[in-house]
mmCIF file of C-alpha atoms in Angstrom:
data_model
loop_
_atom_site.group_PDB
_atom_site.id
_atom_site.type_symbol
_atom_site.label_atom_id
_atom_site.label_comp_id
_atom_site.label_asym_id
_atom_site.label_seq_id
_atom_site.Cartn_x
_atom_site.Cartn_y
_atom_site.Cartn_z
ATOM 1 C CA MET A 1 -80.386 -3.970 -179.208
ATOM 2 C CA ARG A 2 -80.656 -0.481 -177.294
ATOM 3 C CA VAL A 3 -83.530 -0.196 -175.350
ATOM 4 C CA VAL A 4 -85.912 3.227 -176.586
ATOM 5 C CA THR A 5 -85.870 4.977 -172.909
ATOM 6 C CA VAL A 6 -89.621 7.000 -172.136
ATOM 7 C CA LYS A 7 -87.037 9.612 -171.758
ATOM 8 C CA ALA A 8 -85.757 9.537 -175.849
ATOM 9 C CA ILE A 9 -89.542 9.910 -176.418
ATOM 10 C CA ALA A 10 -90.375 12.588 -174.107
ATOM 11 C CA LYS A 11 -87.666 14.514 -175.425
ATOM 12 C CA GLU A 12 -88.635 13.983 -178.976
ATOM 13 C CA LEU A 13 -92.371 14.799 -178.812
ATOM 14 C CA HIS A 14 -90.693 17.859 -176.355
ATOM 15 C CA GLU A 15 -88.364 19.146 -179.188
ATOM 16 C CA ARG A 16 -91.760 18.707 -181.556
ATOM 17 C CA GLY A 17 -94.137 21.672 -179.326
ATOM 18 C CA HIS A 18 -95.739 18.823 -177.694
ATOM 19 C CA TYR A 19 -94.835 19.412 -173.847
ATOM 20 C CA LEU A 20 -97.726 17.583 -171.303
ATOM 21 C CA ASP A 21 -100.351 18.277 -174.303
ATOM 22 C CA GLU A 22 -102.636 15.572 -174.615
ATOM 23 C CA LEU A 23 -100.025 13.638 -177.188
ATOM 24 C CA TYR A 24 -97.797 13.997 -175.390
ATOM 25 C CA GLN A 25 -99.757 12.918 -171.799
ATOM 26 C CA ILE A 26 -101.104 9.174 -173.875
ATOM 27 C CA THR A 27 -97.748 8.335 -175.247
ATOM 28 C CA ILE A 28 -95.841 8.717 -172.055
ATOM 29 C CA ALA A 29 -98.192 7.248 -170.300
ATOM 30 C CA TYR A 30 -97.740 4.700 -172.697
ATOM 31 C CA ALA A 31 -93.947 4.118 -173.478
ATOM 32 C CA THR A 32 -94.852 4.146 -168.995
ATOM 33 C CA SER A 33 -96.531 0.871 -169.399
ATOM 34 C CA LEU A 34 -94.428 -0.703 -171.622
ATOM 35 C CA HIS A 35 -91.170 0.189 -169.640
ATOM 36 C CA THR A 36 -92.598 -1.080 -166.609
ATOM 37 C CA ARG A 37 -93.448 -4.371 -168.090
ATOM 38 C CA TYR A 38 -90.217 -4.778 -169.888
ATOM 39 C CA CYS A 39 -88.915 -4.139 -166.420
ATOM 40 C CA ALA A 40 -90.906 -6.877 -164.777
ATOM 41 C CA VAL A 41 -89.814 -9.185 -167.542
ATOM 42 C CA GLU A 42 -86.169 -8.875 -166.948
ATOM 43 C CA VAL A 43 -86.384 -9.234 -163.555
ATOM 44 C CA LYS A 44 -87.966 -12.349 -163.929
ATOM 45 C CA CYS A 45 -84.987 -13.317 -166.022
ATOM 46 C CA GLU A 46 -82.064 -12.757 -164.320
ATOM 47 C CA ALA A 47 -83.830 -14.678 -161.674
ATOM 48 C CA ILE A 48 -83.879 -17.974 -163.706
ATOM 49 C CA GLU A 49 -80.784 -16.872 -165.093
ATOM 50 C CA GLN A 50 -79.846 -16.505 -161.265
ATOM 51 C CA TYR A 51 -81.534 -20.014 -160.134
ATOM 52 C CA TYR A 52 -79.733 -21.976 -162.788
ATOM 53 C CA ARG A 53 -76.612 -20.418 -161.892
ATOM 54 C CA ASP A 54 -76.697 -20.670 -158.183
ATOM 55 C CA GLU A 55 -78.473 -24.600 -158.363
ATOM 56 C CA VAL A 56 -77.694 -25.898 -161.704
ATOM 57 C CA ASP A 57 -74.860 -27.547 -163.277
ATOM 58 C CA LEU A 58 -74.001 -24.936 -166.279
ATOM 59 C CA ASP A 59 -72.374 -27.740 -168.072
ATOM 60 C CA LYS A 60 -75.332 -29.908 -168.719
ATOM 61 C CA TYR A 61 -78.233 -27.217 -168.535
ATOM 62 C CA SER A 62 -78.694 -23.575 -169.832
ATOM 63 C CA TRP A 63 -81.099 -21.116 -168.222
ATOM 64 C CA GLU A 64 -81.283 -20.119 -172.278
ATOM 65 C CA GLU A 65 -82.458 -23.553 -172.829
ATOM 66 C CA ASP A 66 -86.066 -23.162 -169.907
ATOM 67 C CA ASP A 67 -89.212 -22.304 -171.863
ATOM 68 C CA LYS A 68 -90.175 -19.925 -169.100
ATOM 69 C CA TRP A 69 -87.408 -18.207 -169.740
ATOM 70 C CA ILE A 70 -87.603 -18.583 -173.350
ATOM 71 C CA GLN A 71 -90.866 -16.917 -173.952
ATOM 72 C CA LEU A 72 -90.069 -14.156 -171.174
ATOM 73 C CA ASP A 73 -87.235 -13.635 -173.649
ATOM 74 C CA GLU A 74 -89.121 -13.493 -176.234
ATOM 75 C CA GLU A 75 -91.942 -11.119 -174.224
ATOM 76 C CA ARG A 76 -88.867 -8.870 -173.874
ATOM 77 C CA SER A 77 -87.790 -8.761 -177.087
ATOM 78 C CA ASP A 78 -91.646 -7.873 -178.439
ATOM 79 C CA ILE A 79 -91.333 -4.789 -175.831
ATOM 80 C CA GLU A 80 -88.196 -3.677 -177.041
ATOM 81 C CA ASP A 81 -89.639 -4.008 -180.748
ATOM 82 C CA GLU A 82 -93.018 -1.778 -179.596
ATOM 83 C CA MET A 83 -91.070 1.072 -177.648
ATOM 84 C CA GLN A 84 -88.979 1.000 -180.463
ATOM 85 C CA ASP A 85 -91.998 1.322 -183.300
ATOM 86 C CA LEU A 86 -93.713 4.376 -181.128
ATOM 87 C CA PHE A 87 -90.072 6.321 -181.090
ATOM 88 C CA ASN A 88 -90.579 5.714 -184.846
ATOM 89 C CA THR A 89 -93.730 6.876 -184.707
ATOM 90 C CA VAL A 90 -93.723 9.975 -182.780
ATOM 91 C CA ILE A 91 -90.586 10.971 -184.416
ATOM 92 C CA GLY A 92 -92.971 10.423 -188.131
ATOM 93 C CA PHE A 93 -95.841 12.343 -186.924
ATOM 94 C CA ASP A 94 -97.188 15.322 -189.141
ATOM 95 C CA TYR A 95 -97.176 17.381 -186.399
ATOM 96 C CA GLU A 96 -98.823 20.273 -188.711
ATOM 97 C CA ILE A 97 -102.016 17.690 -187.834
ATOM 98 C CA ASP A 98 -103.351 17.806 -184.393
ATOM 99 C CA PRO A 99 -105.080 14.341 -184.126
ATOM 100 C CA PHE A 100 -107.376 14.940 -180.629
ATOM 101 C CA LYS A 101 -108.697 17.815 -182.859
ATOM 102 C CA LYS A 102 -111.681 17.221 -185.721
#
């Protein structure tokens, strides 16, 4: 699965007339937070994979059976899904309604 990027979300918001308004700022802050979490999880997964390549007999054991790697991989998938949901929400907003005005 291809991960939705913060840049893609920013582009969609900008194309819909939201450039540095409240919706843009909040959405990009949230997307950036998700991206940061994703990068941290990715680094941890890669470290586990590298450990298995360097220190463990891959014919007998695989990092894909490591409990911590499984947990991190699930978290990584959850973040990917959340980024996709955020992107889908952005492109599906009713832009005639300003959610910040009463």
